[in-house]
Tab-separated table of C-alpha atoms in Angstrom:
chain	number	residue	atom	x	y	z
A	298	MET	CA	138.197	97.411	114.517
A	299	ALA	CA	137.540	96.007	111.041
A	300	ARG	CA	136.311	92.749	112.562
A	301	LYS	CA	133.849	94.590	114.754
A	302	LYS	CA	132.384	96.386	111.738
A	303	VAL	CA	131.919	93.127	109.848
A	304	LYS	CA	130.363	91.464	112.892
A	305	ASP	CA	128.003	94.375	113.567
A	306	TYR	CA	126.950	94.743	109.931
A	307	LYS	CA	123.456	93.344	109.434
A	308	PRO	CA	122.304	93.300	105.811
A	309	VAL	CA	118.581	93.885	105.383
A	310	THR	CA	115.922	93.578	102.742
A	311	VAL	CA	115.057	96.947	101.221
A	312	PRO	CA	111.292	97.413	101.736
A	313	PHE	CA	109.172	98.439	98.752
A	314	SER	CA	108.137	101.531	100.697
A	315	ALA	CA	111.787	102.687	100.686
A	316	THR	CA	111.472	103.369	96.951
A	317	PRO	CA	107.791	104.377	96.653
A	318	ALA	CA	106.175	104.042	93.245
A	319	GLY	CA	104.225	107.304	93.579
A	320	GLU	CA	100.609	108.231	92.895
A	321	PRO	CA	99.102	107.239	89.519
A	322	PRO	CA	98.006	110.167	87.304
A	323	SER	CA	94.344	110.968	86.712
A	324	VAL	CA	92.684	110.290	83.376
A	325	MET	CA	92.777	114.058	82.739
A	326	GLU	CA	96.564	113.805	82.519
A	327	TRP	CA	96.952	110.828	80.178
A	328	ALA	CA	93.853	110.774	77.956
A	329	ASN	CA	94.844	111.449	74.330
A	330	ARG	CA	93.889	115.061	73.621
A	331	ASP	CA	93.566	114.393	69.892
A	332	VAL	CA	90.472	112.421	70.902
A	333	TRP	CA	89.349	113.670	74.293
A	334	THR	CA	88.352	117.328	74.457
A	335	ASP	CA	87.908	119.212	77.743
A	336	ARG	CA	84.147	118.873	77.353
A	337	MET	CA	84.359	115.112	76.857
A	338	LEU	CA	86.665	114.709	79.856
A	339	THR	CA	84.272	116.714	82.032
A	340	THR	CA	81.444	114.449	80.872
A	341	LEU	CA	83.621	111.428	81.633
A	342	GLN	CA	84.170	112.602	85.203
A	343	ASN	CA	80.580	113.696	85.851
A	344	GLY	CA	79.020	110.711	84.117
A	345	VAL	CA	77.620	110.517	80.597
A	346	GLN	CA	73.858	110.841	80.210
A	347	GLY	CA	72.203	107.443	80.233
A	348	GLY	CA	75.494	105.803	81.233
A	349	LYS	CA	76.485	105.042	77.627
A	350	TRP	CA	78.646	106.735	75.014
A	351	HIS	CA	76.981	106.961	71.638
A	352	THR	CA	78.811	108.384	68.606
A	353	LEU	CA	82.470	107.415	68.898
A	354	ILE	CA	83.492	105.916	65.549
A	355	ASP	CA	84.338	109.354	64.110
A	356	LYS	CA	86.865	109.755	66.924
A	357	VAL	CA	88.565	106.510	65.859
A	358	PHE	CA	89.039	107.498	62.206
A	359	ALA	CA	89.868	111.155	62.934
A	360	PRO	CA	93.111	111.949	61.013
A	361	GLN	CA	94.869	113.252	64.131
A	362	ASN	CA	94.086	110.090	66.077
A	363	LEU	CA	95.260	107.804	63.266
A	364	PHE	CA	98.435	109.856	62.871
A	365	TYR	CA	99.208	109.658	66.598
A	366	ALA	CA	98.469	105.921	66.606
A	367	SER	CA	100.767	105.287	63.622
A	368	ARG	CA	103.624	107.199	65.249
A	369	LYS	CA	103.274	105.084	68.372
A	370	VAL	CA	103.238	101.798	66.433
A	371	THR	CA	106.048	102.559	63.978
A	372	SER	CA	108.343	104.069	66.617
A	373	LYS	CA	109.192	100.492	67.622
A	374	ARG	CA	111.562	99.561	64.821
A	375	THR	CA	111.801	95.963	66.004
A	376	THR	CA	108.095	95.400	65.364
A	377	ALA	CA	107.724	92.277	63.223
A	378	ALA	CA	105.662	92.157	60.042
A	379	GLY	CA	102.277	90.435	59.934
A	380	VAL	CA	100.741	88.233	57.260
A	381	ASP	CA	101.029	91.024	54.654
A	382	HIS	CA	104.841	91.192	55.215
A	383	GLN	CA	104.672	94.982	55.699
A	384	THR	CA	107.243	96.277	58.203
A	385	ALA	CA	106.999	99.395	60.345
A	386	THR	CA	109.550	101.053	58.039
A	387	ASP	CA	107.468	100.193	54.972
A	388	PHE	CA	104.377	101.725	56.571
A	389	GLN	CA	106.250	104.842	57.638
A	390	THR	CA	107.718	105.335	54.151
A	391	HIS	CA	104.209	105.581	52.692
A	392	SER	CA	102.453	106.871	55.833
A	393	SER	CA	100.343	109.546	54.092
A	394	GLN	CA	98.820	107.051	51.665
A	395	GLU	CA	98.466	104.362	54.338
A	396	LEU	CA	96.695	106.685	56.797
A	397	GLN	CA	94.354	107.995	54.101
A	398	ARG	CA	93.543	104.428	53.130
A	399	LEU	CA	92.715	103.518	56.752
A	400	HIS	CA	90.695	106.716	57.241
A	401	ASP	CA	88.577	106.014	54.164
A	402	ALA	CA	88.011	102.353	55.060
A	403	LEU	CA	86.967	103.187	58.627
A	404	ARG	CA	84.765	106.110	57.557
A	405	THR	CA	82.927	104.042	54.932
A	406	ASP	CA	82.666	101.003	57.211
A	407	THR	CA	84.682	98.793	54.834
A	408	TYR	CA	87.655	98.131	57.095
A	409	VAL	CA	88.314	94.451	57.811
A	410	PRO	CA	91.312	93.280	59.904
A	411	GLN	CA	93.635	90.640	58.514
A	412	ALA	CA	94.634	87.369	60.169
A	413	ILE	CA	97.216	87.308	62.959
A	414	ARG	CA	100.479	85.579	62.074
A	415	ARG	CA	101.458	82.970	64.662
A	416	VAL	CA	105.052	82.024	65.372
A	417	TRP	CA	106.583	79.952	68.159
A	418	ILE	CA	109.347	81.246	70.412
A	419	PRO	CA	111.335	79.500	73.181
A	420	LYS	CA	110.015	79.730	76.735
A	421	PRO	CA	112.662	81.289	79.018
A	422	GLY	CA	114.357	78.642	81.138
A	423	SER	CA	112.653	75.788	79.308
A	424	SER	CA	112.917	73.657	76.206
A	425	ASP	CA	109.226	74.306	75.543
A	426	GLN	CA	107.875	76.928	73.149
A	427	ARG	CA	105.022	79.388	73.403
A	428	PRO	CA	102.901	80.927	70.633
A	429	LEU	CA	103.324	84.585	69.684
A	430	GLY	CA	100.685	86.479	67.705
A	431	ILE	CA	101.798	89.162	65.228
A	432	PRO	CA	99.064	91.438	63.806
A	433	THR	CA	99.711	93.556	60.705
A	434	ILE	CA	101.001	97.104	61.150
A	435	ARG	CA	97.719	98.492	59.771
A	436	ASP	CA	95.662	96.553	62.298
A	437	ARG	CA	97.916	97.711	65.136
A	438	VAL	CA	97.417	101.325	64.070
A	439	VAL	CA	93.626	100.922	64.040
A	440	GLN	CA	93.651	99.132	67.398
A	441	THR	CA	95.768	101.893	68.928
A	442	ALA	CA	93.332	104.509	67.603
A	443	LEU	CA	90.447	102.473	69.049
A	444	LEU	CA	92.297	102.134	72.361
A	445	ASN	CA	92.706	105.932	72.535
A	446	VAL	CA	88.916	106.221	72.399
A	447	LEU	CA	87.855	103.354	74.679
A	448	GLU	CA	90.504	103.289	77.391
A	449	PRO	CA	89.407	106.390	79.362
A	450	ILE	CA	85.765	105.247	79.314
A	451	PHE	CA	86.583	102.008	81.080
A	452	ASP	CA	89.629	102.978	83.123
A	453	VAL	CA	87.563	105.330	85.296
A	454	THR	CA	85.412	102.327	86.245
A	455	PHE	CA	88.354	100.132	87.233
A	456	SER	CA	89.057	99.225	90.862
A	457	GLU	CA	91.976	100.631	92.841
A	458	ALA	CA	93.009	96.991	93.298
A	459	SER	CA	93.789	96.663	89.566
A	460	TYR	CA	97.382	97.543	88.630
A	461	GLY	CA	98.178	95.854	85.309
A	462	PHE	CA	98.203	97.657	81.933
A	463	ARG	CA	97.076	100.982	83.395
A	464	HIS	CA	98.674	104.411	83.107
A	465	GLY	CA	101.013	105.293	85.963
A	466	ARG	CA	100.493	101.921	87.633
A	467	GLY	CA	102.831	98.974	87.539
A	468	CYS	CA	104.318	95.965	89.254
A	469	HIS	CA	106.013	98.095	91.915
A	470	HIS	CA	102.667	99.607	92.993
A	471	ALA	CA	101.126	96.140	93.318
A	472	LEU	CA	104.122	94.700	95.200
A	473	GLU	CA	104.190	97.678	97.557
A	474	ARG	CA	100.495	97.112	98.340
A	475	VAL	CA	101.091	93.413	99.065
A	476	GLU	CA	103.904	94.335	101.460
A	477	GLN	CA	101.685	96.878	103.255
A	478	LEU	CA	98.960	94.280	103.764
A	479	LEU	CA	101.386	91.621	105.026
A	480	GLU	CA	102.859	94.069	107.530
A	481	ALA	CA	99.328	94.929	108.690
A	482	GLY	CA	98.675	91.272	109.544
A	483	TYR	CA	96.940	90.110	106.360
A	484	VAL	CA	98.968	86.893	106.263
A	485	HIS	CA	96.356	84.397	105.041
A	486	VAL	CA	96.622	84.541	101.279
A	487	VAL	CA	94.428	83.276	98.458
A	488	ASP	CA	97.012	82.583	95.767
A	489	ALA	CA	94.803	82.323	92.662
A	490	ASP	CA	95.702	81.252	89.145
A	491	LEU	CA	93.345	81.571	86.177
A	492	LYS	CA	94.028	78.802	83.688
A	493	SER	CA	94.812	80.171	80.172
A	494	TYR	CA	92.857	83.345	80.988
A	495	PHE	CA	93.541	85.395	77.835
A	496	ASP	CA	92.656	82.417	75.608
A	497	THR	CA	89.404	81.509	77.372
A	498	ILE	CA	87.526	84.808	77.845
A	499	PRO	CA	84.005	84.258	76.429
A	500	LYS	CA	83.607	86.683	73.520
A	501	ASP	CA	79.859	87.232	73.874
A	502	ARG	CA	80.087	88.106	77.569
A	503	LEU	CA	83.013	90.442	76.971
A	504	LEU	CA	81.063	92.263	74.242
A	505	ALA	CA	78.093	92.556	76.591
A	506	LEU	CA	80.296	94.261	79.196
A	507	ILE	CA	81.583	96.727	76.589
A	508	GLY	CA	77.988	97.332	75.496
A	509	GLU	CA	77.131	98.472	79.024
A	510	LYS	CA	79.230	101.606	78.442
A	511	VAL	CA	79.266	101.982	74.635
A	512	SER	CA	76.183	101.983	72.387
A	513	ASP	CA	77.901	102.902	69.094
A	514	SER	CA	77.130	99.831	66.977
A	515	ARG	CA	80.131	100.397	64.683
A	516	ILE	CA	82.518	100.438	67.641
A	517	LEU	CA	80.986	97.229	68.984
A	518	ARG	CA	81.210	95.646	65.548
A	519	MET	CA	84.886	96.657	65.281
A	520	VAL	CA	85.670	95.032	68.630
A	521	GLN	CA	83.787	91.938	67.442
A	522	MET	CA	85.920	91.835	64.280
A	523	PHE	CA	89.123	91.934	66.307
A	524	LEU	CA	87.838	89.178	68.605
A	525	ASP	CA	87.021	87.085	65.540
A	526	GLN	CA	90.358	87.653	63.800
A	527	GLY	CA	91.748	84.566	62.170
A	528	VAL	CA	95.092	83.065	63.175
A	529	MET	CA	97.485	82.000	60.427
A	530	GLU	CA	100.276	79.520	61.051
A	531	GLY	CA	102.084	78.494	57.891
A	532	LEU	CA	99.336	77.822	55.345
A	533	CYS	CA	96.663	77.006	57.943
A	534	GLU	CA	94.138	79.592	59.177
A	535	TRP	CA	91.475	79.246	61.868
A	536	THR	CA	89.367	81.421	64.191
A	537	PRO	CA	89.667	80.874	67.967
A	538	GLU	CA	86.318	80.206	69.662
A	539	ALA	CA	87.207	82.235	72.750
A	540	GLY	CA	89.785	84.660	74.085
A	541	THR	CA	91.242	88.013	73.125
A	542	PRO	CA	93.396	88.332	69.986
A	543	GLN	CA	97.030	87.381	70.582
A	544	GLY	CA	99.505	90.245	70.338
A	545	ALA	CA	96.708	92.783	69.880
A	546	VAL	CA	97.188	96.306	71.243
A	547	ILE	CA	93.671	96.260	72.641
A	548	SER	CA	93.833	92.852	74.376
A	549	PRO	CA	95.144	94.098	77.771
A	550	LEU	CA	92.236	96.569	78.053
A	551	LEU	CA	89.717	93.879	77.101
A	552	ALA	CA	91.231	91.525	79.699
A	553	ASN	CA	90.905	94.185	82.419
A	554	ILE	CA	87.300	94.896	81.406
A	555	TYR	CA	86.328	91.258	81.857
A	556	LEU	CA	87.852	90.951	85.350
A	557	ASN	CA	86.561	94.341	86.527
A	558	PRO	CA	83.309	92.883	87.972
A	559	LEU	CA	85.349	90.423	90.059
A	560	ASP	CA	87.497	93.278	91.402
A	561	HIS	CA	84.429	95.204	92.583
A	562	LEU	CA	82.686	92.098	93.909
A	563	LEU	CA	85.626	91.283	96.180
A	564	SER	CA	86.197	94.899	97.234
A	565	GLU	CA	82.525	95.360	98.141
A	566	ALA	CA	82.707	92.159	100.197
A	567	GLY	CA	85.582	93.685	102.167
A	568	PHE	CA	88.421	91.553	100.804
A	569	ALA	CA	91.891	93.004	100.158
A	570	LEU	CA	92.608	92.150	96.532
A	571	VAL	CA	95.771	92.976	94.571
A	572	ARG	CA	95.523	92.175	90.855
A	573	TYR	CA	97.953	92.634	87.985
A	574	ALA	CA	96.309	91.446	84.742
A	575	ASP	CA	95.350	87.786	85.351
A	576	ASP	CA	97.730	87.401	88.309
A	577	PHE	CA	96.044	88.178	91.628
A	578	VAL	CA	96.206	87.512	95.352
A	579	ILE	CA	93.695	88.153	98.127
A	580	LEU	CA	95.187	88.875	101.546
A	581	CYS	CA	93.123	88.170	104.671
A	582	GLN	CA	93.561	88.355	108.426
A	583	THR	CA	92.182	84.898	109.210
A	584	ARG	CA	92.056	81.470	107.577
A	585	GLU	CA	88.251	81.546	107.666
A	586	GLU	CA	88.172	84.864	105.817
A	587	ALA	CA	90.535	83.468	103.168
A	588	GLU	CA	88.289	80.418	102.714
A	589	ARG	CA	85.256	82.685	102.175
A	590	ALA	CA	87.202	84.766	99.658
A	591	LEU	CA	88.232	81.665	97.725
A	592	GLU	CA	84.614	80.427	97.662
A	593	GLN	CA	83.499	83.768	96.231
A	594	VAL	CA	86.216	83.661	93.569
A	595	GLN	CA	85.348	80.071	92.654
A	596	GLY	CA	81.673	80.970	92.240
A	597	TRP	CA	82.349	84.022	90.076
A	598	VAL	CA	84.933	82.260	87.912
A	599	ALA	CA	82.623	79.308	87.244
A	600	SER	CA	79.689	81.571	86.339
A	601	SER	CA	81.903	83.676	84.045
A	602	GLY	CA	83.120	80.856	81.829
A	603	LEU	CA	86.658	80.800	83.240
A	604	THR	CA	88.677	78.150	85.084
A	605	LEU	CA	90.865	78.276	88.187
A	606	HIS	CA	93.992	76.148	87.930
A	607	PRO	CA	93.270	73.187	90.248
A	608	THR	CA	96.806	72.788	91.612
A	609	LYS	CA	98.184	76.320	91.408
A	610	THR	CA	95.256	77.932	93.260
A	611	LYS	CA	95.724	77.517	97.016
A	612	LEU	CA	95.459	79.040	100.493
A	613	VAL	CA	98.752	80.066	102.064
A	614	ASP	CA	99.743	81.148	105.555
A	615	ALA	CA	102.512	83.586	104.590
A	616	ARG	CA	104.182	83.176	107.997
A	617	GLU	CA	104.924	79.514	107.251
A	618	GLU	CA	104.715	79.091	103.468
A	619	SER	CA	105.738	81.141	100.481
A	620	PHE	CA	103.526	82.510	97.731
A	621	ALA	CA	104.590	83.979	94.406
A	622	PHE	CA	103.451	87.258	92.892
A	623	LEU	CA	104.919	89.201	89.967
A	624	GLY	CA	108.251	87.398	89.994
A	625	TYR	CA	108.757	87.659	93.768
A	626	SER	CA	108.372	84.930	96.355
A	627	PHE	CA	106.993	86.178	99.702
A	628	ARG	CA	107.441	84.371	103.006
A	629	GLY	CA	107.157	86.162	106.330
A	630	GLU	CA	109.408	89.210	106.106
A	631	LEU	CA	111.613	87.623	103.444
A	632	ARG	CA	111.534	88.411	99.729
A	633	PHE	CA	113.209	86.226	97.120
A	634	PRO	CA	112.984	85.959	93.341
A	635	ARG	CA	110.746	83.167	92.122
A	636	GLU	CA	112.690	80.141	90.952
A	637	LYS	CA	111.576	80.837	87.359
A	638	SER	CA	112.775	84.445	87.602
A	639	LEU	CA	116.155	83.318	88.901
A	640	GLU	CA	116.555	80.645	86.229
A	641	LYS	CA	115.629	83.090	83.470
A	642	LEU	CA	118.459	85.382	84.613
A	643	LYS	CA	120.912	82.501	84.846
A	644	ASP	CA	119.987	81.232	81.388
A	645	GLY	CA	120.814	84.643	79.939
A	646	ILE	CA	124.123	84.759	81.812
A	647	ARG	CA	125.034	81.239	80.668
A	648	VAL	CA	124.695	82.340	77.042
A	649	LYS	CA	127.039	85.283	77.633
A	650	THR	CA	129.639	83.297	79.615
A	651	LYS	CA	130.276	80.187	77.530
A	652	ARG	CA	133.837	78.938	78.021
A	653	LYS	CA	134.616	78.680	74.309
A	654	GLN	CA	133.883	82.308	73.396
A	655	GLY	CA	136.768	84.521	72.328
A	656	ASP	CA	135.824	87.940	73.740
A	657	ASN	CA	138.108	89.540	76.307
A	658	LEU	CA	136.983	89.731	79.935
A	659	SER	CA	136.123	93.440	79.877
A	660	THR	CA	133.834	92.910	76.880
A	661	ILE	CA	132.074	90.004	78.611
A	662	CYS	CA	131.618	92.053	81.796
A	663	GLY	CA	130.259	94.953	79.763
A	664	ARG	CA	127.759	92.643	78.095
A	665	LEU	CA	126.622	91.337	81.474
A	666	ARG	CA	126.238	94.805	83.000
A	667	SER	CA	122.995	95.881	81.306
A	668	GLN	CA	121.321	92.545	82.044
A	669	LEU	CA	122.402	92.558	85.699
A	670	GLN	CA	121.438	96.198	86.221
A	671	GLY	CA	118.006	95.641	84.705
A	672	TRP	CA	117.420	92.566	86.842
A	673	PHE	CA	118.601	94.343	89.991
A	674	ASN	CA	116.371	97.353	89.307
A	675	TYR	CA	113.354	95.068	89.557
A	676	PHE	CA	114.527	92.579	92.210
A	677	HIS	CA	116.506	94.860	94.538
A	678	HIS	CA	113.910	94.278	97.285
A	679	CYS	CA	115.058	90.668	97.701
A	680	HIS	CA	117.035	89.314	100.661
A	681	TRP	CA	120.725	90.215	100.585
A	682	SER	CA	121.826	86.564	100.330
A	683	VAL	CA	120.363	86.344	96.804
A	684	PHE	CA	122.834	88.914	95.507
A	685	LYS	CA	125.802	87.411	97.343
A	686	GLU	CA	125.130	83.955	95.902
A	687	LEU	CA	124.577	85.277	92.378
A	688	ASP	CA	127.795	87.305	92.458
A	689	SER	CA	129.701	84.198	93.511
A	690	TRP	CA	128.076	82.090	90.789
A	691	ILE	CA	128.825	84.657	88.049
A	692	ARG	CA	132.463	85.028	89.105
A	693	GLY	CA	132.714	81.225	89.095
A	694	ARG	CA	131.639	81.133	85.449
A	695	LEU	CA	134.137	83.858	84.560
A	696	ARG	CA	136.924	81.980	86.367
A	697	SER	CA	136.011	78.920	84.305
A	698	ILE	CA	136.528	80.937	81.119
A	699	LEU	CA	139.909	82.171	82.346
A	700	ARG	CA	140.856	78.680	83.483
A	701	LYS	CA	140.190	77.250	80.018
A	702	ARG	CA	142.266	80.024	78.425
A	703	SER	CA	145.081	79.074	80.794
A	704	LYS	CA	144.940	75.500	79.416
A	705	ARG	CA	143.431	74.179	82.652
A	706	ARG	CA	140.542	71.760	82.720
A	707	GLY	CA	137.272	71.935	84.626
A	708	ARG	CA	135.442	74.739	86.371
A	709	GLY	CA	136.941	77.611	88.319
A	710	ARG	CA	137.715	76.519	91.892
A	711	GLY	CA	140.314	76.307	94.652
A	712	LYS	CA	143.364	78.455	93.940
A	713	ASP	CA	141.512	80.203	91.114
A	714	HIS	CA	140.032	82.457	93.810
A	715	GLN	CA	143.534	83.688	94.660
A	716	ARG	CA	144.657	83.726	91.041
A	717	TRP	CA	141.631	85.857	90.014
A	718	PRO	CA	140.223	87.475	93.177
A	719	ASN	CA	136.964	89.435	93.293
A	720	ALA	CA	138.832	92.726	92.912
A	721	PHE	CA	140.218	91.456	89.602
A	722	PHE	CA	136.696	91.300	88.160
A	723	ASP	CA	135.816	94.698	89.635
A	724	LYS	CA	138.705	96.204	87.638
A	725	HIS	CA	137.279	94.674	84.463
A	726	GLY	CA	133.890	96.312	85.050
A	727	LEU	CA	131.846	93.404	86.409
A	728	TYR	CA	128.601	94.710	87.914
A	729	SER	CA	128.335	93.550	91.541
A	730	LEU	CA	124.773	92.874	92.673
A	731	GLY	CA	125.932	92.703	96.298
A	732	ALA	CA	127.653	96.092	96.131
A	733	ALA	CA	124.588	97.637	94.466
A	734	HIS	CA	122.371	96.206	97.225
A	735	ARG	CA	124.628	97.467	100.039
A	736	SER	CA	124.604	100.941	98.499
A	737	LEU	CA	120.808	100.904	98.274
A	738	VAL	CA	120.479	99.681	101.871
A	739	GLN	CA	122.701	102.511	103.109
A	740	SER	CA	120.792	105.178	101.162
A	741	SER	CA	117.397	103.829	102.331
A	742	MET	CA	118.520	103.905	106.000
A	743	ARG	CA	119.581	107.529	105.920
C-alpha cells in the first residue's frame, strides 16, 4: 500500500495564482495625510487645472512632513552614516534641533545636499565588488519629505504594467502576471536588459518629464540638486554626468518616471509588458509580434539616451528556451530559480556550514532556518526537484561537519547516510525545503 502511494504521488509546481498577491491599494489609501488633504486628493483624481501642480515647496518643509520623514529614516537602526559621520541615533538624539534646522533651510531656500559617500561591497556569489552610495541622514530625511509630496502626483500616471517600487505592488504581482500571459499563449518573449540604467538616465530629460507635472521652480531646483550631488570616495569627490543619485530615497521614483513613457507606448501599441524597475519582459503570441515589439523598444531606448545590453537582450520562445525574470527562470510550465539566485543561497549556506566551526548541530540548523524560510517564501513556486536537491546538498554539508568531528576525512558520503539519516537532522531542527513544498502543494490542491 505504501508503495502505491509513493508511485501515485506526483509533485507539482505551485502556481503563482495559488497564493494570489491581491489588489494594490489606491492612492487615497497610501498617500501621506500630513501632506495630502482630502481636497488635494480629490484634485489629484479629477485632474489639476492646467495639468501642473504649482506651490508644493511648503508641503515639503511642513513640520509634520519632516517629522514623519525623520521617523521613517531613523527607524532603521542599521542605516550607515554619510560623509558627515552622523548616525541615525545621533540625529534622533537631537531631532528637535535637526528638524528645525532643516525646516529653516528649506523655507529660506538655503538647503544644499551634501556629497554621497561611496563604499564597495562584495557582489553575492562573486569575487567582484559593487559600489554602494550612502547619503547623509539629513539628506535622506529631506528626500523622504520630497517623496511624500511627489509620489502621488506621478504614481497615478503610471501604467498597470509597472510593478517595481510602488505601494501594494511587488515581485509576486509581476510574476503572477507573467504566468497568466504564458498560460494564455503569450510564449514569444522579448527579454530586455537596459545596460546600467540607473547610472545612465539623462538628467535634463528626466527634469523635463518632472516639469510636465510640476511647475514649482523650487521643487524642480531641489530635484536638480539631488541629481547633481557629488560622490565622495576616500578623499576624491566628483559629480556624475548622468543617472539618479546612488542610495537616494527618491531614485526609485525618478527611475519609474523616466520609463513611464515607454510603458504607455508599448501598452497603446497592444503589447503585453511586465516591468519591475529596469527589469522588463514583453510577452507576445507570435514571433513576428515579438520582433515588432523589440524594434519599438530599440527605437525608444536609442532616442531616450539609454542603451540595451547587446547580448542580454534577446527573443525567446518560452516553450523551447528559458528566460529569467525577478530571480525566476521560466521555461514552458517549469519554474526554477535563476542560477545566480541559487548560488547566492548556497554561498550563504556555505558560510554557515564550514567544517571547522565549533557550534553544535542544533545551533547550526537554527541559524540556517531563517535563511531557508526566507528563500522558500520567495521561491516556493519552483519545481519540486529544486527543493529535493537542495535538501540533499545541505544535509551533505552537515554530514561533512559531523564526519570531521568523528575524526574522519573527506565529505559526508556512503555509510554516513545510515549513520546520520535524514530524520536525525529533522530532530535537530533542520528546515526541510521539500517538506515545506509538499505541505504547500497539499494546501493549494484543497
